[in-house]
CSV table of C-alpha atoms in Angstrom, one decimal:
chain,number,residue,atom,x,y,z
A,10,MET,CA,-26.2,-5.1,-14.3
A,11,LYS,CA,-26.5,-1.4,-13.8
A,12,LEU,CA,-23.7,0.3,-14.5
A,13,LYS,CA,-25.3,4.1,-14.7
A,14,VAL,CA,-25.7,6.7,-12.4
A,15,ALA,CA,-26.6,10.2,-12.2
A,16,LEU,CA,-24.4,12.4,-9.8
A,17,HIS,CA,-25.3,16.0,-8.8
A,18,GLY,CA,-26.4,16.4,-12.6
A,19,THR,CA,-23.4,14.7,-14.3
A,20,VAL,CA,-24.2,11.0,-15.5
A,21,PHE,CA,-22.0,8.5,-15.4
A,22,GLN,CA,-21.5,5.4,-17.5
A,23,PHE,CA,-19.0,2.5,-17.2
A,24,LYS,CA,-18.3,-0.1,-19.3
A,25,ASP,CA,-18.0,-3.0,-17.5
A,26,LEU,CA,-17.6,-4.3,-14.1
A,27,LYS,CA,-13.6,-4.1,-14.5
A,28,GLU,CA,-13.9,0.0,-14.7
A,29,VAL,CA,-16.1,0.3,-11.8
A,30,LEU,CA,-14.1,-1.6,-9.6
A,31,ALA,CA,-11.1,0.3,-11.0
A,32,LYS,CA,-12.5,3.9,-10.5
A,33,ALA,CA,-14.2,2.7,-6.9
A,34,ASN,CA,-10.9,2.3,-5.5
A,35,GLU,CA,-9.3,4.7,-3.5
A,36,GLU,CA,-6.9,6.6,-4.9
A,37,LYS,CA,-3.4,4.9,-6.0
A,38,SER,CA,-0.3,6.0,-8.1
A,39,GLY,CA,-0.4,2.5,-9.7
A,40,ASP,CA,-3.7,2.6,-11.2
A,41,GLN,CA,-3.2,6.5,-12.6
A,42,LEU,CA,-0.1,4.4,-14.0
A,43,ALA,CA,-1.9,2.0,-15.4
A,44,GLY,CA,-4.7,4.8,-17.0
A,45,ILE,CA,-7.6,2.6,-15.2
A,46,ALA,CA,-8.2,5.1,-11.8
A,47,ALA,CA,-11.0,7.7,-11.6
A,48,GLN,CA,-10.6,11.3,-13.4
A,49,ASP,CA,-11.3,13.0,-10.0
A,50,ALA,CA,-13.1,12.4,-6.7
A,51,LYS,CA,-16.7,13.1,-8.4
A,52,GLU,CA,-16.1,10.0,-11.1
A,53,ARG,CA,-14.7,7.7,-7.7
A,54,MET,CA,-17.8,8.4,-5.9
A,55,ALA,CA,-20.1,8.0,-9.0
A,56,ALA,CA,-18.3,4.6,-8.8
A,57,LYS,CA,-18.6,3.7,-5.0
A,58,LEU,CA,-22.3,4.5,-6.0
A,59,VAL,CA,-22.8,2.1,-8.7
A,60,LEU,CA,-20.6,-0.8,-7.0
A,61,SER,CA,-22.8,-0.5,-3.8
A,62,ASP,CA,-25.8,-1.7,-5.9
A,63,LEU,CA,-24.0,-4.7,-7.8
A,64,THR,CA,-24.7,-8.0,-6.2
A,65,LEU,CA,-22.4,-10.5,-5.4
A,66,GLY,CA,-23.5,-12.8,-7.8
A,67,ASP,CA,-23.2,-9.7,-10.8
A,68,ILE,CA,-19.3,-10.0,-9.8
A,69,ARG,CA,-19.1,-13.8,-9.9
A,70,ASN,CA,-21.5,-13.9,-13.1
A,71,HIS,CA,-18.7,-11.3,-15.2
A,72,PRO,CA,-15.5,-12.5,-14.4
A,73,LEU,CA,-12.7,-10.1,-14.6
A,74,LEU,CA,-10.2,-13.2,-15.9
A,75,PRO,CA,-12.1,-16.2,-17.6
A,76,PRO,CA,-11.2,-19.3,-15.2
A,77,GLU,CA,-10.6,-21.0,-18.8
A,78,THR,CA,-7.4,-18.8,-19.6
A,79,ASP,CA,-6.0,-17.9,-15.9
A,80,GLU,CA,-5.3,-20.3,-13.1
A,81,VAL,CA,-5.5,-18.1,-10.3
A,82,SER,CA,-9.6,-17.5,-11.5
A,83,ARG,CA,-9.6,-21.3,-11.4
A,84,VAL,CA,-8.2,-21.7,-7.6
A,85,ILE,CA,-10.6,-18.7,-6.8
A,86,GLU,CA,-13.7,-20.1,-8.4
A,87,GLU,CA,-12.8,-24.0,-7.2
A,88,ALA,CA,-12.8,-22.9,-3.3
A,89,VAL,CA,-16.4,-21.3,-3.5
A,90,ASN,CA,-18.7,-23.3,-1.1
A,91,GLU,CA,-21.6,-23.4,-3.5
A,92,ASN,CA,-24.7,-23.9,-0.5
A,93,ILE,CA,-23.2,-21.0,1.2
A,94,TYR,CA,-23.0,-18.3,-2.0
A,95,ALA,CA,-26.6,-19.4,-2.8
A,96,GLU,CA,-27.4,-18.1,0.4
A,97,VAL,CA,-25.7,-14.7,-0.5
A,98,ARG,CA,-25.6,-14.4,-4.1
A,99,GLY,CA,-28.3,-11.7,-3.9
A,100,TRP,CA,-26.8,-9.4,-1.8
A,101,THR,CA,-25.4,-6.2,-2.6
A,102,VAL,CA,-21.6,-5.4,-2.2
A,103,ALA,CA,-23.2,-2.4,0.1
A,104,GLU,CA,-25.3,-5.2,2.1
A,105,LEU,CA,-21.8,-7.1,2.6
A,106,ARG,CA,-20.5,-4.5,3.2
A,107,GLU,CA,-23.0,-3.9,6.7
A,108,TYR,CA,-23.3,-7.3,7.2
A,109,LEU,CA,-19.6,-7.5,8.0
A,110,LEU,CA,-19.2,-4.2,10.3
A,111,ARG,CA,-22.5,-5.1,12.0
A,112,GLN,CA,-21.9,-5.4,15.8
A,113,GLU,CA,-23.6,-8.7,16.3
A,114,THR,CA,-21.9,-10.1,13.6
A,115,GLY,CA,-19.3,-12.4,14.9
A,116,ASN,CA,-15.9,-14.4,14.0
A,117,ASN,CA,-17.9,-17.4,13.7
A,118,GLU,CA,-20.1,-16.3,11.2
A,119,VAL,CA,-17.6,-14.0,9.1
A,120,ARG,CA,-15.7,-17.6,9.1
A,121,ARG,CA,-18.8,-19.1,7.5
A,122,ILE,CA,-19.6,-16.4,4.8
A,123,SER,CA,-16.0,-16.2,3.8
A,124,ARG,CA,-16.6,-19.6,2.1
A,125,GLY,CA,-18.7,-18.4,-0.3
A,126,LEU,CA,-17.1,-15.6,-1.5
A,127,THR,CA,-14.6,-14.8,-4.2
A,128,SER,CA,-11.6,-12.5,-3.9
A,129,GLU,CA,-13.3,-10.1,-6.3
A,130,MET,CA,-15.9,-9.6,-3.9
A,131,VAL,CA,-14.1,-9.0,-1.0
A,132,ALA,CA,-12.1,-6.5,-2.5
A,133,ALA,CA,-15.3,-4.9,-3.4
A,134,ALA,CA,-16.1,-4.7,-0.2
A,135,ALA,CA,-13.2,-3.1,0.9
A,136,LYS,CA,-13.4,-0.3,-1.7
A,137,LEU,CA,-16.7,1.2,0.1
A,138,MET,CA,-14.9,1.1,3.4
A,139,SER,CA,-13.3,3.9,5.2
A,140,ASN,CA,-10.1,3.5,7.1
A,141,LEU,CA,-12.3,3.0,10.3
A,142,ASP,CA,-14.3,0.3,8.6
A,143,LEU,CA,-11.6,-1.7,7.5
A,144,ILE,CA,-9.7,-2.1,11.2
A,145,GLN,CA,-13.3,-2.5,12.8
A,146,ALA,CA,-14.1,-5.5,10.1
A,147,ALA,CA,-10.7,-6.9,10.4
A,148,SER,CA,-10.4,-6.9,14.4
A,149,LYS,CA,-13.5,-9.1,14.8
A,150,MET,CA,-11.9,-11.5,12.7
A,151,GLU,CA,-9.5,-14.6,14.6
A,152,VAL,CA,-7.4,-16.7,12.3
A,153,THR,CA,-5.0,-18.8,13.6
A,154,SER,CA,-2.3,-20.8,12.5
A,155,HIS,CA,0.0,-23.4,13.6
A,156,CYS,CA,3.5,-24.7,12.2
A,157,ASN,CA,5.8,-25.4,15.5
A,158,ILE,CA,3.5,-23.1,17.5
A,159,THR,CA,0.2,-21.1,17.5
A,160,ILE,CA,0.0,-17.5,16.5
A,161,GLY,CA,-3.3,-15.3,15.6
A,162,GLN,CA,-4.9,-15.6,18.8
A,163,LYS,CA,-7.1,-12.5,20.3
A,164,GLY,CA,-4.7,-10.4,22.0
A,165,VAL,CA,-1.4,-12.1,20.3
A,166,LEU,CA,0.7,-9.7,18.4
A,167,ALA,CA,3.8,-12.1,17.0
A,168,GLY,CA,6.8,-10.7,15.2
A,169,ARG,CA,9.1,-12.1,12.5
A,170,ALA,CA,12.5,-11.9,12.8
A,171,GLN,CA,14.6,-10.5,9.6
A,172,PRO,CA,18.2,-10.8,10.3
A,173,ASN,CA,19.3,-10.2,6.9
A,174,HIS,CA,23.1,-9.6,5.7
A,175,PRO,CA,24.3,-7.8,2.6
A,176,THR,CA,26.8,-11.0,2.2
A,177,ASP,CA,24.5,-13.6,3.9
A,178,ASN,CA,27.6,-14.0,6.2
A,179,ILE,CA,26.6,-16.5,9.0
A,180,GLN,CA,27.7,-15.2,11.9
A,181,GLY,CA,26.2,-11.6,11.0
A,182,ILE,CA,22.6,-13.4,10.7
A,183,LYS,CA,23.4,-14.8,14.1
A,184,ALA,CA,24.3,-11.6,15.9
A,185,SER,CA,20.9,-9.7,14.5
A,186,LEU,CA,18.9,-12.9,15.4
A,187,PHE,CA,20.4,-12.7,19.0
A,188,GLU,CA,19.2,-9.2,19.1
A,189,ALA,CA,15.9,-9.9,17.8
A,190,LEU,CA,15.3,-12.7,20.2
A,191,SER,CA,16.5,-10.5,23.2
A,192,TYR,CA,13.7,-8.0,22.2
A,193,GLY,CA,10.9,-11.0,22.3
A,194,ILE,CA,10.8,-11.0,18.6
A,195,GLY,CA,10.6,-14.5,16.5
A,196,ASP,CA,7.7,-16.0,17.2
A,197,ALA,CA,6.2,-15.7,13.6
A,198,VAL,CA,9.1,-16.8,12.1
A,199,LEU,CA,13.4,-16.5,12.0
A,200,GLY,CA,13.3,-15.6,8.4
A,201,ILE,CA,15.8,-14.6,5.9
A,202,ASN,CA,16.1,-12.9,2.6
A,203,PRO,CA,18.9,-14.3,0.8
A,204,VAL,CA,21.4,-12.5,-1.1
A,205,ILE,CA,22.4,-15.7,-3.0
A,206,ASP,CA,19.8,-17.8,-4.6
A,207,THR,CA,21.4,-21.0,-4.4
A,208,ALA,CA,20.3,-24.6,-2.9
A,209,GLU,CA,23.8,-24.3,-0.7
A,210,SER,CA,23.6,-20.8,0.9
A,211,VAL,CA,19.8,-21.8,1.6
A,212,LYS,CA,20.6,-24.7,3.4
A,213,ASP,CA,23.6,-23.2,5.2
A,214,ILE,CA,21.1,-20.4,6.7
A,215,LEU,CA,18.5,-22.8,8.0
A,216,LEU,CA,21.1,-25.0,9.6
A,217,VAL,CA,22.1,-21.9,11.5
A,218,THR,CA,18.4,-21.1,12.5
A,219,LYS,CA,17.5,-24.4,13.1
A,220,GLU,CA,21.4,-24.8,15.2
A,221,VAL,CA,19.8,-21.6,17.6
A,222,MET,CA,16.5,-23.1,17.4
A,223,SER,CA,17.8,-26.2,19.1
A,224,LYS,CA,20.6,-24.9,21.6
A,225,TRP,CA,18.1,-22.8,23.1
A,226,GLN,CA,15.0,-24.5,22.8
A,227,ILE,CA,13.0,-21.7,20.8
A,228,PRO,CA,9.5,-22.7,20.1
A,229,THR,CA,9.4,-21.1,17.1
A,230,GLN,CA,9.8,-22.0,13.0
A,231,ASN,CA,12.6,-21.2,10.1
A,232,CYS,CA,12.4,-20.2,6.5
A,233,VAL,CA,14.2,-18.6,4.1
A,234,LEU,CA,12.8,-16.7,1.7
A,235,ALA,CA,14.6,-17.7,-1.7
A,236,HIS,CA,12.6,-18.4,-4.9
A,237,VAL,CA,10.9,-22.0,-4.0
A,238,LYS,CA,12.1,-24.0,-6.4
A,239,THR,CA,15.9,-23.2,-4.6
A,240,GLN,CA,14.3,-24.0,-1.8
A,241,MET,CA,13.2,-27.3,-2.9
A,242,ARG,CA,16.7,-28.3,-3.9
A,243,ALA,CA,17.9,-27.3,-0.5
A,244,ILE,CA,15.2,-29.6,1.1
A,245,ARG,CA,16.0,-32.4,-1.1
A,246,GLN,CA,19.8,-32.0,-0.2
A,247,GLY,CA,18.7,-32.2,3.3
A,248,ALA,CA,18.1,-28.5,4.5
A,249,PRO,CA,16.0,-28.4,8.0
A,250,ALA,CA,13.0,-26.0,6.6
A,251,ASP,CA,10.1,-26.2,8.7
A,252,MET,CA,8.2,-23.9,5.8
A,253,VAL,CA,8.3,-23.2,2.4
A,254,PHE,CA,8.2,-19.6,0.9
A,255,GLN,CA,7.0,-18.3,-2.3
A,256,SER,CA,5.7,-14.3,-3.5
A,257,LEU,CA,2.5,-14.3,-5.3
A,258,ALA,CA,0.5,-12.6,-8.0
A,259,GLY,CA,-2.7,-12.1,-8.6
A,260,SER,CA,-2.7,-13.3,-12.4
A,261,GLU,CA,-1.5,-16.5,-14.0
A,262,ASP,CA,1.1,-13.9,-16.2
A,263,GLY,CA,1.9,-12.1,-12.9
A,264,ASN,CA,3.2,-15.4,-11.4
A,265,LYS,CA,4.9,-16.6,-14.3
A,266,ALA,CA,6.7,-13.5,-13.8
A,267,PHE,CA,7.4,-14.5,-10.6
A,268,GLY,CA,8.4,-18.0,-12.0
A,269,ILE,CA,6.2,-20.2,-10.9
A,270,ASN,CA,2.7,-21.6,-11.1
A,271,VAL,CA,0.0,-24.2,-9.6
A,272,GLU,CA,1.4,-26.9,-10.7
A,273,MET,CA,5.1,-25.9,-9.0
A,274,LEU,CA,3.4,-24.5,-5.5
A,275,ASP,CA,1.6,-27.9,-5.6
A,276,GLU,CA,4.9,-30.0,-5.8
A,277,ALA,CA,6.2,-27.5,-3.4
A,278,ASP,CA,3.5,-28.2,-1.1
A,279,ASP,CA,3.9,-32.2,-1.5
A,280,LEU,CA,7.8,-31.8,-0.7
A,281,ILE,CA,7.3,-29.6,2.4
A,282,ARG,CA,4.6,-31.8,4.0
A,283,ARG,CA,6.7,-35.0,3.3
A,284,GLU,CA,10.4,-33.6,3.8
A,285,GLY,CA,9.8,-30.7,5.8
A,286,THR,CA,10.5,-30.2,9.5
A,287,GLY,CA,7.8,-28.3,10.5
A,288,THR,CA,5.0,-29.6,12.6
A,289,GLY,CA,2.3,-28.3,10.5
A,290,PRO,CA,-0.5,-28.6,9.2
A,291,ASN,CA,0.1,-24.8,8.1
A,292,LEU,CA,3.8,-25.0,6.3
A,293,TRP,CA,3.6,-22.1,3.8
A,294,TYR,CA,4.6,-18.7,3.8
A,295,PHE,CA,3.6,-16.3,1.4
A,296,GLU,CA,4.4,-12.6,0.5
A,297,THR,CA,2.4,-10.4,-1.7
A,298,GLY,CA,2.2,-6.7,-2.4
A,299,GLN,CA,0.1,-4.1,-4.4
A,300,GLY,CA,1.5,-3.1,-8.0
A,301,SER,CA,3.5,-6.4,-8.4
A,302,GLU,CA,1.2,-7.7,-11.6
A,303,LEU,CA,1.2,-3.9,-12.9
A,304,SER,CA,5.1,-3.8,-12.9
A,305,ALA,CA,5.0,-7.5,-14.6
A,306,GLU,CA,2.7,-6.3,-17.7
A,307,ALA,CA,0.3,-9.1,-16.4
A,308,HIS,CA,-2.3,-6.7,-14.9
A,309,HIS,CA,-4.9,-7.2,-17.4
A,310,GLY,CA,-6.8,-3.9,-16.7
A,311,ILE,CA,-7.9,-4.7,-13.3
A,312,ASP,CA,-7.0,-2.6,-10.3
A,313,GLN,CA,-4.1,-3.5,-7.9
A,314,VAL,CA,-6.3,-3.5,-4.8
A,315,THR,CA,-8.4,-6.2,-6.6
A,316,LEU,CA,-5.0,-8.1,-7.9
A,317,GLU,CA,-3.9,-8.1,-4.3
A,318,SER,CA,-7.1,-9.8,-2.8
A,319,ARG,CA,-6.9,-12.3,-5.8
A,320,CYS,CA,-3.6,-13.0,-4.6
A,321,TYR,CA,-5.0,-14.1,-1.5
A,322,GLY,CA,-7.6,-16.4,-3.2
A,323,LEU,CA,-4.4,-18.3,-4.3
A,324,ALA,CA,-2.7,-18.5,-0.7
A,325,ARG,CA,-6.0,-19.9,0.9
A,326,LYS,CA,-5.6,-23.1,-1.3
A,327,TYR,CA,-2.4,-23.9,0.7
A,328,LYS,CA,-3.6,-23.2,4.0
A,329,PRO,CA,-0.3,-20.8,5.0
A,330,PHE,CA,0.9,-20.5,8.4
A,331,ILE,CA,1.7,-16.8,7.4
A,332,VAL,CA,0.8,-14.6,4.9
A,333,ASN,CA,2.0,-10.7,4.6
A,334,THR,CA,2.1,-8.1,2.3
A,335,VAL,CA,5.0,-6.1,2.0
A,336,VAL,CA,3.0,-2.9,1.6
A,337,GLY,CA,5.2,0.2,0.3
A,338,PHE,CA,8.4,-2.1,-1.2
A,339,ILE,CA,7.9,-1.6,-4.5
A,340,GLY,CA,7.8,2.3,-4.5
A,341,PRO,CA,5.9,5.3,-5.2
A,342,GLU,CA,4.9,4.2,-8.9
A,343,TYR,CA,2.2,2.2,-6.9
A,344,LEU,CA,1.9,3.6,-3.6
A,345,TYR,CA,3.0,7.4,-4.0
A,346,ASP,CA,2.8,8.5,-0.1
A,347,SER,CA,2.1,7.7,3.1
A,348,LYS,CA,-1.3,8.3,3.0
A,349,GLN,CA,-1.5,5.4,-0.3
A,350,VAL,CA,0.1,2.8,2.0
A,351,ILE,CA,-1.4,3.4,5.1
A,352,ARG,CA,-4.9,2.9,3.4
A,353,ALA,CA,-3.1,0.1,1.5
A,354,GLY,CA,-2.0,-1.8,4.7
A,355,LEU,CA,-5.5,-1.8,5.9
A,356,GLU,CA,-7.0,-2.9,2.8
A,357,ASP,CA,-4.6,-5.7,3.0
A,358,HIS,CA,-4.8,-6.8,6.5
A,359,PHE,CA,-8.7,-6.9,6.1
A,360,MET,CA,-8.7,-8.8,2.2
A,361,GLY,CA,-6.5,-11.4,3.7
A,362,LYS,CA,-8.4,-11.6,6.6
A,363,LEU,CA,-12.1,-12.2,5.1
A,364,GLN,CA,-10.6,-14.9,3.2
A,365,GLN,CA,-9.3,-16.7,6.3
A,366,LEU,CA,-6.0,-16.2,6.2
A,367,PRO,CA,-3.3,-15.6,9.1
A,368,MET,CA,-2.4,-12.0,7.8
A,369,GLY,CA,0.6,-9.8,8.6
A,370,VAL,CA,1.7,-6.5,7.4
A,371,ASP,CA,5.6,-5.4,6.4
A,372,VAL,CA,5.1,-2.2,7.1
A,373,CYS,CA,7.7,-0.4,5.6
A,374,TYR,CA,8.7,2.4,2.8
A,375,THR,CA,11.6,2.9,0.4
A,376,ASN,CA,13.7,6.0,0.6
A,377,HIS,CA,12.5,7.6,-2.8
A,378,MET,CA,8.7,7.1,-1.2
A,379,LYS,CA,6.9,10.0,0.0
A,380,ALA,CA,6.9,9.1,3.6
A,381,ASP,CA,9.2,8.5,7.0
A,382,GLN,CA,9.2,6.4,10.0
A,383,ASN,CA,6.4,8.2,11.8
A,384,ASP,CA,4.1,7.8,8.9
A,385,MET,CA,5.1,3.7,9.5
A,386,ASP,CA,4.6,4.2,13.4
A,387,ASN,CA,1.1,5.7,13.1
A,388,LEU,CA,0.3,2.4,10.4
A,389,ALA,CA,2.0,-0.1,13.0
A,390,VAL,CA,-0.4,1.2,15.3
A,391,LEU,CA,-3.5,1.2,13.2
A,392,LEU,CA,-3.0,-2.4,12.3
A,393,ALA,CA,-2.2,-3.5,15.8
A,394,ALA,CA,-6.1,-2.1,16.7
A,395,ALA,CA,-6.8,-4.2,13.6
A,396,GLY,CA,-5.7,-7.6,15.4
A,397,VAL,CA,-2.9,-7.4,12.6
A,398,ASN,CA,-1.2,-11.2,13.7
A,399,TYR,CA,2.1,-10.5,13.3
A,400,LEU,CA,4.6,-7.2,12.0
A,401,ILE,CA,8.4,-7.9,10.6
A,402,GLY,CA,11.3,-6.8,13.2
A,403,VAL,CA,14.7,-5.6,11.5
A,404,PRO,CA,17.6,-3.9,13.2
A,405,MET,CA,16.8,-0.6,14.1
A,406,ALA,CA,14.0,-0.6,11.2
A,407,ASP,CA,16.7,-0.3,8.6
A,408,ASP,CA,17.0,-3.4,6.5
A,409,CYS,CA,20.7,-2.9,5.3
A,410,MET,CA,20.4,-6.0,2.7
A,411,LEU,CA,17.4,-4.7,1.0
A,412,ASN,CA,17.5,-1.3,1.4
A,413,TYR,CA,14.2,-0.5,2.6
A,414,GLN,CA,12.9,0.8,6.0
A,415,SER,CA,10.6,-1.2,8.1
A,416,THR,CA,9.5,-1.7,11.7
A,417,SER,CA,12.2,-2.8,14.6
A,418,PHE,CA,12.4,-5.2,17.0
A,419,HIS,CA,11.5,-2.3,19.8
A,420,ASP,CA,8.9,-1.2,17.7
A,421,ILE,CA,6.8,-4.7,17.8
A,422,ALA,CA,8.1,-4.2,21.7
A,423,SER,CA,6.6,-0.8,22.0
A,424,LEU,CA,3.5,-2.0,20.5
A,425,ARG,CA,2.7,-4.9,22.8
A,426,GLU,CA,3.8,-3.1,26.0
A,427,MET,CA,1.4,0.0,24.6
A,428,MET,CA,-1.7,-1.8,23.6
A,429,ARG,CA,-1.6,-4.8,26.2
A,430,LEU,CA,-0.6,-7.3,23.2
A,431,ARG,CA,1.4,-10.8,24.0
A,432,PRO,CA,3.8,-12.6,22.2
A,433,ALA,CA,2.2,-16.5,21.3
A,434,PRO,CA,1.7,-18.6,24.5
A,435,GLU,CA,4.7,-20.8,23.4
A,436,PHE,CA,7.1,-18.6,22.9
A,437,GLU,CA,5.9,-16.4,25.7
A,438,ARG,CA,6.7,-19.2,27.9
A,439,TRP,CA,10.0,-19.0,26.3
A,440,LEU,CA,10.8,-16.2,26.9
A,441,GLU,CA,9.8,-16.0,30.8
A,442,ARG,CA,12.5,-19.1,31.2
A,443,MET,CA,15.2,-17.1,29.6
A,444,GLY,CA,14.4,-14.4,31.8
A,445,ILE,CA,13.7,-11.9,28.6
A,446,MET,CA,9.8,-11.2,29.9
A,447,GLU,CA,7.8,-11.9,33.1
A,448,ASN,CA,4.1,-11.2,33.4
A,449,GLY,CA,3.5,-9.7,29.7
A,450,ARG,CA,6.4,-7.5,30.2
A,451,LEU,CA,10.2,-7.1,29.0
A,452,THR,CA,12.7,-7.3,31.8
A,453,PRO,CA,15.6,-5.2,32.4
A,454,ILE,CA,17.8,-7.7,30.5
A,455,ALA,CA,15.8,-7.5,27.3
A,456,GLY,CA,17.5,-6.1,24.3
A,457,ASP,CA,20.8,-7.4,25.5
A,458,PRO,CA,21.9,-10.0,22.8
A,459,THR,CA,25.2,-11.3,24.6
A,460,MET,CA,22.7,-13.7,26.9
A,461,PHE,CA,23.1,-15.6,23.3
A,462,MET,CA,26.8,-15.3,23.2
C-alpha cells in the first residue's frame, strides 16, 4: 500500500490509512479539534492523490477498527457480498468514483456494486468528490422503503412532521401537527422528540398521533424519538408504535455512550416486528450526524466523515424505513460554518444512499454556528436536486423544544412546487381527498390547520 506522494517539490509520507482518510477530508472543524486534519490545502491534496490510487482491497485489508475489537466493524464486514467484492477489489478509489459518475451507470448497477463495498470504501469515494459530484451520483440512486406507505420514489419529496413541544403538552403537539398536515407534510413520519423520556409519556404521544391518524384516515406512520429502551417499555405496555427509533454512532464505544449495542438493537428489532403497529417490512428510524463519536471521545483517531459512513453500515443491518443525518445540530465545534454544513449534508446523503439507505436530512444549524436560514435554504435546494427522500418540517423552521433551526412546513411545500416534486403517492391521494392538494399543487385552503379542529 503506497502512502507517499511528491507534490510540487514536497514529499508527503502518511503513516497509515487512517491518516490518509483523515487528511483527504474536506475542511471540518471537528477533525481540526481532534488534531487529525490536514495542515493546509497542499497536504489535503496530497492525501487525496494517495487515496485515489489505493485499491478497495487495500482499504478492506487495513481495517481502521478491527472487527475483533469493534462490533460496528463486524456488522459492516458480515454484510459484504464476497462475490461482488471479488469483482471490485482491484478497483482504485478513483475508479470507484468514476464508475459512480459515469452516465451509463444506472441505479441497478449502483445497487448491485454497493453490496460489495464497506462503509470505509464509500467514505473514501466521497472524499474525492466535489459537491456537484455528490449531487450527481446520489441523484441516480433510488432507495424506496415501506412502513405503512412507500416513500423514496423518483420525483417524491416526503416530509417528517416534527411537532415538538417544550413540555410534551398533548394539545400543543396536536396544534403543531395539524399545521404540518395542512401544508401537506407528514408522509415520512409523524415524529416527536419527547422532553420526558418515560414509557408513560412516550405512550401518551404515540396514542395521540395514532388517534389523529385514525380519525382522519391519514396514510402515514408514527414514531416517538425517545431512547430505544424507553420505547420498548412503552410498546410492551401497549403503545401503538409503527416504528422504533434510535440515534447511532460509527464505533462500538460511541454507541455505548448512547446507551446501546447491537444486542439491544436486535432485541428492539424483534419487538417492533412482533408487537409494533406498522405494516413493514421497514420498521426502523435512525438518526446520525457527523461528530458524535468525537464528542463521546470514541472516535479512535478516525475522521468524522468515515465514522458517519460507518453509522450507515450499522443502520443497513436493520433495513430501516427512514434514516437522517441531523447535519448541523451538534454545533461549530464539528461543523464550523455554513460551508462545512452544506458539504456534510451532501456527503452524508450520498454515503447513505450508496449503502442503500432511504436517506433524509435534517437541514439545520444551531444559533452559535456561523450560518443562517439562507444557508439552509441553499442546502435544501441542493439536496432536493440530489434526490433526498425527505426533509424535516418544524413550525417556522424554529424548534422551540430542541432550540435549533431547521426547515419549515412551507419550506418543504415550496421545494416541491419549485422542483416539481410530489408527496408520497398514498399521502397525496389523501391530501386530494382533504382538498389540500390538487394536481400536485396546494390549494387555497392549504396552511389552515383549523380544518382539523
